[in-house]
Short mmCIF file of C-alpha atoms in Angstrom, two decimals:
data_model
loop_
_atom_site.label_atom_id
_atom_site.label_comp_id
_atom_site.label_asym_id
_atom_site.label_seq_id
_atom_site.Cartn_x
_atom_site.Cartn_y
_atom_site.Cartn_z
CA MET A 16 111.36 -1.49 29.01
CA ALA A 17 111.24 1.45 26.80
CA ALA A 18 111.90 0.17 23.38
CA PRO A 19 110.99 0.95 19.74
CA CYS A 20 107.37 -0.18 19.13
CA ASN A 21 107.04 -3.30 16.87
CA GLU A 22 103.99 -1.89 14.93
CA ASP A 23 105.30 1.68 14.41
CA PRO A 24 109.27 1.84 14.79
CA ALA A 25 109.05 5.57 15.32
CA LYS A 26 107.11 5.03 18.61
CA LEU A 27 108.35 4.09 21.96
CA GLU A 28 106.85 1.09 23.69
CA PHE A 29 106.88 0.38 27.48
CA SER A 30 105.47 -2.73 29.14
CA LEU A 31 104.81 -3.56 32.83
CA LEU A 32 103.81 -6.64 34.50
CA VAL A 33 102.35 -6.61 37.96
CA PRO A 34 101.81 -9.83 39.77
CA PHE A 35 98.96 -10.38 42.19
CA PRO A 36 97.99 -13.25 44.48
CA SER A 37 95.08 -14.12 42.20
CA ALA A 38 93.33 -12.96 38.93
CA ARG A 39 90.59 -11.60 41.25
CA GLU A 40 92.95 -8.97 42.67
CA ALA A 41 94.57 -8.24 39.28
CA THR A 42 91.08 -7.41 38.00
CA ILE A 43 90.15 -5.07 40.87
CA ALA A 44 93.42 -3.27 40.30
CA LEU A 45 92.88 -3.13 36.56
CA GLN A 46 89.21 -1.89 36.96
CA SER A 47 90.45 0.82 39.62
CA LEU A 48 93.28 1.99 37.44
CA SER A 49 91.68 2.13 34.01
CA PRO A 50 88.74 4.50 34.09
CA ASP A 51 90.49 7.56 33.92
CA ARG A 52 91.75 8.58 30.50
CA GLU A 53 95.30 10.09 29.82
CA PRO A 54 95.32 13.71 30.37
CA ARG A 55 96.73 14.84 27.13
CA LYS A 56 94.83 14.22 23.94
CA GLY A 57 97.56 12.57 21.59
CA GLY A 58 101.01 11.25 21.68
CA ILE A 59 100.39 8.39 24.09
CA SER A 60 98.21 5.22 24.61
CA LYS A 61 98.08 2.76 27.36
CA GLU A 62 96.45 -0.65 27.43
CA LEU A 63 95.67 -2.75 30.46
CA SER A 64 94.99 -6.40 30.36
CA ILE A 65 94.99 -9.50 32.61
CA LEU A 66 97.46 -12.30 32.08
CA GLY A 67 96.97 -15.20 34.38
CA SER A 68 97.13 -13.68 37.74
CA ALA A 69 99.08 -10.55 36.82
CA MET A 70 98.03 -7.34 35.33
CA SER A 71 99.82 -6.29 32.19
CA VAL A 72 100.20 -2.56 31.02
CA LYS A 73 101.53 -1.59 27.64
CA TRP A 74 102.32 2.06 26.72
CA THR A 75 103.15 3.35 23.19
CA ALA A 76 104.33 7.06 23.03
CA ASP A 77 105.66 9.58 20.59
CA GLU A 78 108.22 10.98 22.97
CA ALA A 79 110.17 9.68 26.02
CA ARG A 80 109.19 12.58 27.95
CA ILE A 81 105.46 11.97 27.73
CA LEU A 82 105.93 8.32 28.44
CA ARG A 83 107.93 9.09 31.69
CA VAL A 84 105.25 11.16 32.97
CA SER A 85 102.58 8.64 32.24
CA VAL A 86 104.24 5.77 33.62
CA GLY A 87 105.48 7.61 36.54
CA SER A 88 101.98 8.76 37.47
CA PHE A 89 100.63 5.23 36.77
CA LEU A 90 103.09 3.71 39.30
CA ASP A 91 102.00 6.29 41.92
CA HIS A 92 98.44 5.31 41.33
CA LEU A 93 99.18 1.64 41.43
CA ALA A 94 101.06 2.02 44.74
CA LEU A 95 97.90 3.59 46.35
CA VAL A 96 95.66 0.68 44.94
CA LEU A 97 98.07 -1.93 46.36
CA GLU A 98 98.23 -0.26 49.63
CA THR A 99 94.30 0.02 49.86
CA MET A 100 94.13 -3.66 48.97
CA GLU A 101 96.60 -4.45 51.51
CA GLU A 102 94.76 -2.46 54.28
CA PHE A 103 91.15 -3.22 53.39
CA GLY A 104 91.30 -6.43 51.46
CA PRO A 105 91.32 -9.36 50.69
CA PRO A 106 88.28 -9.19 48.38
CA LEU A 107 85.15 -10.55 49.75
CA THR A 108 84.74 -13.27 47.26
CA LEU A 109 88.01 -14.61 48.14
CA ILE A 110 87.14 -14.91 51.82
CA HIS A 111 83.88 -16.67 50.80
CA ARG A 112 85.82 -19.28 48.87
CA LYS A 113 87.98 -20.11 51.79
CA MET B 30 68.23 1.23 56.50
CA THR B 31 70.77 2.36 53.86
CA VAL B 32 74.40 3.11 54.87
CA VAL B 33 76.59 5.15 52.44
CA ILE B 34 80.26 6.05 52.77
CA GLY B 35 81.26 9.19 50.99
CA PHE B 36 84.89 10.13 49.68
CA GLU B 37 85.67 13.94 49.05
CA GLY B 38 88.81 15.38 47.88
CA SER B 39 88.34 17.60 44.94
CA ALA B 40 90.22 20.62 46.46
CA ASN B 41 92.51 20.98 49.57
CA LYS B 42 90.27 18.98 52.09
CA ILE B 43 90.15 15.23 51.96
CA GLY B 44 87.19 13.70 53.94
CA VAL B 45 85.40 10.51 54.48
CA GLY B 46 81.99 10.38 55.86
CA ILE B 47 79.36 7.70 56.73
CA VAL B 48 75.62 8.63 56.63
CA ARG B 49 72.89 6.07 57.85
CA ASP B 50 69.22 7.50 56.83
CA GLY B 51 70.02 11.20 57.54
CA VAL B 52 72.29 10.55 60.47
CA VAL B 53 75.93 11.46 60.08
CA LEU B 54 77.73 8.57 61.77
CA SER B 55 81.41 9.98 61.24
CA ASN B 56 82.95 12.67 59.12
CA PRO B 57 86.78 12.97 59.70
CA ARG B 58 88.61 15.37 57.52
CA ARG B 59 92.12 16.70 56.88
CA THR B 60 93.17 20.08 55.23
CA TYR B 61 96.12 20.69 53.18
CA ILE B 62 97.38 24.03 54.44
CA THR B 63 100.10 25.87 52.59
CA PRO B 64 102.47 28.62 53.69
CA PRO B 65 101.20 32.26 53.52
CA GLY B 66 101.44 33.70 50.12
CA GLN B 67 101.16 30.29 48.55
CA GLY B 68 98.00 28.69 47.00
CA PHE B 69 97.46 24.87 46.80
CA LEU B 70 98.52 23.25 43.47
CA PRO B 71 97.05 19.99 42.06
CA SER B 72 100.09 17.66 42.38
CA GLU B 73 100.99 18.74 45.78
CA THR B 74 97.48 18.52 47.06
CA ALA B 75 97.11 14.99 45.51
CA LYS B 76 100.13 13.97 47.24
CA HIS B 77 98.68 15.37 50.76
CA HIS B 78 95.47 13.41 50.18
CA ARG B 79 97.33 10.28 49.20
CA GLY B 80 99.24 10.42 52.36
CA VAL B 81 96.31 10.53 54.68
CA ILE B 82 93.34 9.02 52.91
CA LEU B 83 93.61 5.52 54.29
CA THR B 84 94.07 6.72 57.86
CA VAL B 85 90.90 8.91 57.23
CA LEU B 86 89.15 6.01 55.93
CA LYS B 87 89.94 3.94 58.97
CA GLU B 88 88.91 6.80 61.24
CA ALA B 89 85.47 7.02 59.54
CA LEU B 90 84.79 3.25 59.88
CA GLN B 91 86.04 3.29 63.51
CA GLN B 92 84.17 6.52 64.63
CA ALA B 93 80.88 5.06 63.07
CA GLY B 94 81.52 1.75 64.78
CA LEU B 95 80.88 -0.05 61.42
CA LYS B 96 82.45 -2.75 59.40
CA PRO B 97 82.67 -2.66 55.63
CA ALA B 98 80.00 -5.24 55.47
CA ASP B 99 77.51 -2.73 57.05
CA ILE B 100 78.02 -0.32 54.05
CA ASP B 101 75.52 -0.38 51.09
CA CYS B 102 77.17 1.86 48.80
CA VAL B 103 80.55 3.75 48.11
CA ALA B 104 80.02 7.25 46.90
CA TYR B 105 82.88 9.49 45.74
CA THR B 106 83.26 12.97 44.25
CA LYS B 107 83.38 12.65 40.47
CA GLY B 108 83.90 16.32 39.95
CA PRO B 109 84.05 19.29 39.57
CA GLY B 110 87.52 20.03 40.98
CA MET B 111 91.32 19.59 40.51
CA GLY B 112 92.15 16.52 38.49
CA ALA B 113 94.88 14.96 40.43
CA PRO B 114 93.43 14.98 43.94
CA LEU B 115 89.95 13.76 42.33
CA VAL B 116 91.81 10.76 40.92
CA THR B 117 93.67 10.04 44.11
CA VAL B 118 90.21 9.85 46.09
CA ALA B 119 88.55 7.83 43.13
CA LEU B 120 91.22 5.16 43.03
CA VAL B 121 90.63 4.30 46.67
CA ALA B 122 86.75 4.51 46.43
CA ARG B 123 86.94 2.08 43.39
CA THR B 124 89.31 -0.27 45.14
CA VAL B 125 87.33 -0.64 48.40
CA ALA B 126 84.01 -0.78 46.57
CA GLN B 127 85.38 -3.88 44.70
CA LEU B 128 87.06 -5.34 47.73
CA TRP B 129 83.84 -5.13 49.68
CA GLY B 130 81.52 -6.01 46.78
CA LYS B 131 79.64 -2.73 47.03
CA PRO B 132 77.94 -0.54 44.33
CA LEU B 133 79.99 2.75 43.38
CA LEU B 134 78.47 6.02 42.88
CA GLY B 135 79.92 9.07 41.41
CA VAL B 136 78.59 12.26 42.91
CA ASN B 137 78.56 15.79 41.69
CA HIS B 138 80.33 17.99 44.35
CA CYS B 139 77.95 20.84 44.21
CA ILE B 140 74.96 18.51 44.63
CA GLY B 141 76.79 17.17 47.73
CA HIS B 142 76.81 20.68 49.15
CA ILE B 143 73.13 21.17 48.42
CA GLU B 144 71.88 17.96 49.76
CA MET B 145 73.91 18.21 52.91
CA GLY B 146 72.60 21.91 53.45
CA ARG B 147 69.10 20.51 53.04
CA LEU B 148 69.73 17.71 55.45
CA VAL B 149 71.32 19.82 58.13
CA THR B 150 68.92 22.83 57.92
CA HIS B 151 65.77 21.12 57.04
CA ALA B 152 65.15 23.79 54.30
CA ASN B 153 62.44 22.53 52.14
CA ASN B 154 62.85 24.09 48.68
CA PRO B 155 65.39 27.03 49.26
CA THR B 156 67.08 29.19 46.68
CA VAL B 157 70.85 28.17 47.06
CA LEU B 158 73.82 30.32 47.06
CA TYR B 159 76.87 28.14 46.69
CA VAL B 160 79.96 29.92 47.36
CA SER B 161 83.44 28.48 47.69
CA GLY B 162 87.09 28.60 46.55
CA GLY B 163 86.12 27.14 43.15
CA ASN B 164 82.43 27.76 42.69
CA THR B 165 79.96 30.67 42.84
CA GLN B 166 76.41 29.85 41.80
CA VAL B 167 72.86 30.91 42.63
CA ILE B 168 70.73 27.64 42.18
CA ALA B 169 67.01 26.91 42.34
CA TYR B 170 65.44 23.58 42.00
CA SER B 171 62.84 23.15 39.22
CA GLU B 172 61.63 20.09 37.20
CA HIS B 173 64.33 17.61 38.36
CA ARG B 174 67.25 19.96 38.07
CA TYR B 175 69.28 22.26 40.22
CA ARG B 176 69.15 25.08 37.78
CA ILE B 177 71.79 27.73 37.81
CA PHE B 178 70.16 31.18 37.87
CA GLY B 179 73.36 33.19 38.02
CA GLU B 180 77.13 32.34 38.51
CA THR B 181 80.51 33.98 38.23
CA ILE B 182 81.80 34.67 34.82
CA ASP B 183 85.38 34.26 35.71
CA ILE B 184 86.85 33.30 39.15
CA ALA B 185 85.00 32.06 42.29
CA VAL B 186 84.31 34.42 45.16
CA GLY B 187 86.53 32.27 47.50
CA ASN B 188 89.28 32.38 44.78
CA CYS B 189 89.19 36.20 44.97
CA LEU B 190 89.38 36.14 48.77
CA ASP B 191 92.15 33.51 48.67
CA ARG B 192 94.27 35.45 46.12
CA PHE B 193 93.90 38.63 48.12
CA ALA B 194 95.15 36.68 51.21
CA ARG B 195 98.01 35.60 49.22
CA VAL B 196 98.93 39.14 48.16
CA ILE B 197 99.05 40.64 51.70
CA LYS B 198 100.49 37.30 53.06
CA ILE B 199 97.53 36.46 55.42
CA SER B 200 97.85 32.99 56.91
CA ASN B 201 96.14 30.02 55.35
CA ASP B 202 95.60 28.34 58.66
CA PRO B 203 92.83 27.35 59.28
CA SER B 204 91.74 29.03 55.98
CA PRO B 205 92.57 32.44 54.40
CA GLY B 206 88.86 33.28 54.27
CA TYR B 207 88.41 32.89 57.96
CA ASN B 208 91.51 35.01 58.74
CA ILE B 209 90.22 37.80 56.29
CA GLU B 210 86.83 37.62 58.11
CA GLN B 211 88.55 38.23 61.57
CA MET B 212 90.68 41.13 60.19
CA ALA B 213 87.64 42.67 58.45
CA LYS B 214 86.04 43.16 61.85
CA ARG B 215 88.77 45.58 62.84
CA GLY B 216 88.32 47.47 59.42
CA LYS B 217 87.63 51.31 60.02
CA GLN B 218 87.23 52.64 56.57
CA TYR B 219 85.60 51.51 53.37
CA VAL B 220 87.82 51.66 50.34
CA GLU B 221 85.59 51.74 47.16
CA LEU B 222 86.07 48.88 44.94
CA PRO B 223 84.49 47.93 41.47
CA TYR B 224 81.01 46.52 41.88
CA THR B 225 80.51 44.02 39.11
CA VAL B 226 77.12 42.51 38.90
CA LYS B 227 76.17 41.70 35.31
CA GLY B 228 72.46 40.73 35.22
CA MET B 229 72.14 37.51 37.19
CA ASP B 230 75.96 36.94 36.99
CA VAL B 231 78.90 38.29 38.89
CA SER B 232 82.59 38.86 38.15
CA PHE B 233 85.36 38.95 40.41
CA SER B 234 88.67 39.02 38.56
CA GLY B 235 88.63 42.73 38.06
CA ILE B 236 88.05 43.33 41.68
CA GLN B 237 90.74 41.12 42.56
CA SER B 238 93.29 42.78 40.36
CA TYR B 239 92.05 46.23 41.55
CA ILE B 240 92.48 45.51 45.28
CA GLU B 241 95.82 43.79 44.65
CA GLU B 242 97.07 47.10 42.97
CA ALA B 243 95.38 49.23 45.64
CA ALA B 244 97.06 47.23 48.42
CA HIS B 245 100.49 47.66 47.05
CA LYS B 246 99.91 51.58 46.78
CA MET B 247 97.70 52.17 49.86
CA LEU B 248 99.34 49.94 52.25
CA GLY B 249 102.78 51.38 51.44
CA SER B 250 101.76 54.95 51.87
CA GLY B 251 99.62 54.29 55.01
CA GLN B 252 96.46 55.44 53.41
CA CYS B 253 94.55 52.52 54.84
CA THR B 254 95.22 49.30 56.72
CA ALA B 255 95.15 45.67 55.73
CA GLU B 256 92.21 45.40 57.83
CA ASP B 257 90.30 48.20 55.94
CA LEU B 258 90.87 46.37 52.69
CA CYS B 259 89.62 43.04 54.21
CA PHE B 260 86.46 44.77 55.40
CA SER B 261 85.96 46.60 52.01
CA LEU B 262 86.60 43.35 50.08
CA GLN B 263 84.23 41.37 52.00
CA GLU B 264 81.44 44.17 52.03
CA THR B 265 81.66 44.59 48.16
CA LEU B 266 81.64 40.87 47.27
CA PHE B 267 78.91 39.89 49.64
CA ALA B 268 76.58 42.79 48.59
CA MET B 269 77.09 41.38 45.12
CA LEU B 270 76.11 37.90 46.22
CA VAL B 271 73.14 39.12 48.28
CA GLU B 272 71.83 41.13 45.26
CA ILE B 273 71.94 38.25 42.74
CA THR B 274 70.35 35.99 45.46
CA GLU B 275 67.63 38.19 45.89
CA ARG B 276 66.82 38.69 42.40
CA ALA B 277 66.74 34.86 42.10
CA MET B 278 64.31 34.67 44.95
CA ALA B 279 61.97 37.17 43.49
CA HIS B 280 62.01 35.31 40.27
CA CYS B 281 61.28 31.96 41.77
CA ASN B 282 58.88 33.38 44.44
CA SER B 283 61.13 31.77 47.07
CA GLN B 284 60.88 32.39 50.77
CA GLU B 285 64.04 30.45 51.71
CA VAL B 286 67.73 31.01 51.19
CA LEU B 287 70.26 28.30 51.87
CA ILE B 288 73.99 29.12 51.91
CA VAL B 289 76.48 26.33 51.34
CA GLY B 290 80.14 26.00 50.29
CA GLY B 291 83.25 27.08 52.19
CA VAL B 292 82.57 30.86 52.03
CA GLY B 293 79.20 30.02 53.22
CA CYS B 294 80.50 29.85 56.86
CA ASN B 295 81.39 33.45 56.81
CA LEU B 296 79.25 35.05 59.58
CA ARG B 297 79.27 38.50 57.82
CA LEU B 298 77.83 37.00 54.64
CA GLN B 299 75.14 35.22 56.66
CA GLU B 300 74.43 38.43 58.35
CA MET B 301 74.08 40.47 55.23
CA MET B 302 71.87 37.77 53.70
CA GLY B 303 69.76 37.72 56.91
CA THR B 304 69.14 41.45 56.79
CA MET B 305 67.90 41.01 52.97
CA CYS B 306 65.73 37.81 54.05
CA LYS B 307 64.23 39.95 56.80
CA GLU B 308 63.11 42.71 54.53
CA ARG B 309 61.51 40.20 52.30
CA GLY B 310 60.02 38.06 55.15
CA ALA B 311 62.13 35.17 54.14
CA HIS B 312 64.07 32.70 55.92
CA ILE B 313 67.82 32.02 55.72
CA PHE B 314 69.49 28.68 56.37
CA ALA B 315 73.26 28.37 56.89
CA THR B 316 75.43 25.63 58.60
CA ASP B 317 78.60 25.71 60.54
CA GLU B 318 82.15 24.89 59.18
CA SER B 319 81.77 21.26 59.85
CA PHE B 320 79.03 20.93 56.77
CA CYS B 321 79.68 24.02 54.96
CA ILE B 322 83.36 23.23 54.16
CA ASP B 323 84.07 20.27 52.04
CA ASN B 324 83.68 17.07 53.93
CA GLY B 325 82.96 13.28 53.18
CA ALA B 326 79.42 13.21 54.67
CA MET B 327 78.12 15.69 52.15
CA ILE B 328 79.11 13.34 49.31
CA ALA B 329 77.66 10.34 51.41
CA GLN B 330 74.35 12.17 51.86
CA ALA B 331 73.96 13.07 48.03
CA GLY B 332 75.02 9.67 47.34
CA TRP B 333 72.25 8.21 49.80
CA GLU B 334 69.73 10.18 48.00
CA MET B 335 70.91 9.03 44.61
CA PHE B 336 71.49 5.47 45.57
CA ARG B 337 67.85 5.16 47.05
CA SER B 338 66.42 6.45 43.73
CA GLY B 339 68.28 3.85 41.71
CA HIS B 340 71.60 5.37 40.68
CA VAL B 341 74.90 3.67 40.56
CA THR B 342 78.09 4.15 38.49
CA GLU B 343 79.70 1.24 36.72
CA LEU B 344 83.44 1.13 37.12
CA SER B 345 83.96 1.71 33.53
CA ASP B 346 81.99 4.98 33.74
CA SER B 347 83.82 6.02 37.04
CA TRP B 348 86.24 8.53 35.42
CA ILE B 349 86.71 11.73 37.28
CA THR B 350 85.98 15.01 35.49
CA GLN B 351 87.31 18.62 36.46
CA ARG B 352 84.22 20.26 34.87
CA TYR B 353 80.80 18.87 35.93
CA ARG B 354 78.10 21.49 36.09
CA THR B 355 75.36 21.34 38.83
CA ASP B 356 72.65 21.37 36.15
CA GLU B 357 73.98 18.34 34.45
CA VAL B 358 72.68 15.88 36.98
CA GLU B 359 69.03 14.79 36.72
CA VAL B 360 67.61 15.00 40.28
CA THR B 361 65.37 11.87 40.45
CA TRP B 362 65.10 11.88 44.23
CA ARG B 363 62.86 15.02 44.47
CA ASP B 364 59.36 15.81 43.21
#
């Protein structure tokens, strides 16, 4: 939800929770999605973390316009990572455990 | 045996190639072709790549007859190139590397061209002319770097050709450069264009705007044909490239030239470079479109060399970069 940020009421906050079958898959997605920095220099920041077997993403932004672009492109990237995991997964370590 | 899979998608081609110890096992590719008069833009190009990348990856594995377990390293283009297409390809490379438990390796696109050219032609220590839609460089190897002896100070030679193709609405299928090359064969008169060699460097943007204006004036009044302009543009641009390549060869005492990059498959450029080489008693090496034009195997081949000499890229360092100079990479795999 886009809502005023707790720490700085002038900023917008957006949070996303993406469930995965296990923490392993959530970690793979996080490590695939986190290396590239935001293209613009200021005005937006994004934090990715693992919560149980889910990936949590939190944005804080100065303007809704910038937030929309960043969230939109993140969701596109996420969809590609999920599709890749579906077609070329499951992760090796999970197969071994079975 | 070392098997490396390479992902390339820095411009309008998306390719996945697999190389095992100098043998290309598979190298499927798709090209994003835009209508005449239009270039390829970052977000549309990324969308194209995104739509086909998993299919191309499957083809690469199938054609090579390999399972993910047979692969030793996942290489991908770190840069230079267009941001959005680079990210699309890097996302898939990072994900499969983790799924398959393989090391990841970010490759400089230009180094990919050079290493593929060396593999295919067996050129030993050539002076390299790297010419494409985004890059124009004369490169020679020295002391563990591919050093840039000369380069464009504005747009790439391929960009100059592509933009001219757009002005006179030449088809982008299979590529604007290929169609200019065919039309140039039917050119009958040479239209004089600016010739802009600046020491070891070249400049193309002035030629591009000059010919754009000339095209509007001269084609309208019937003073020359589109074929004449294609011919004149090629002769001028390629003469400039041959000049700076020859100077770099003289400087390095080199007897070999290797032409790589998309423009490198232009036979007229190869012919002009061949004439210069003959006069100097030097040898020219060039490859066909399957390896000159961007492809996955070139990233796999550079990745193979890098991986064997101990390089890997941590996931946290695997960000893509639109600017990445050829001489930033330490070449640890050559003496």
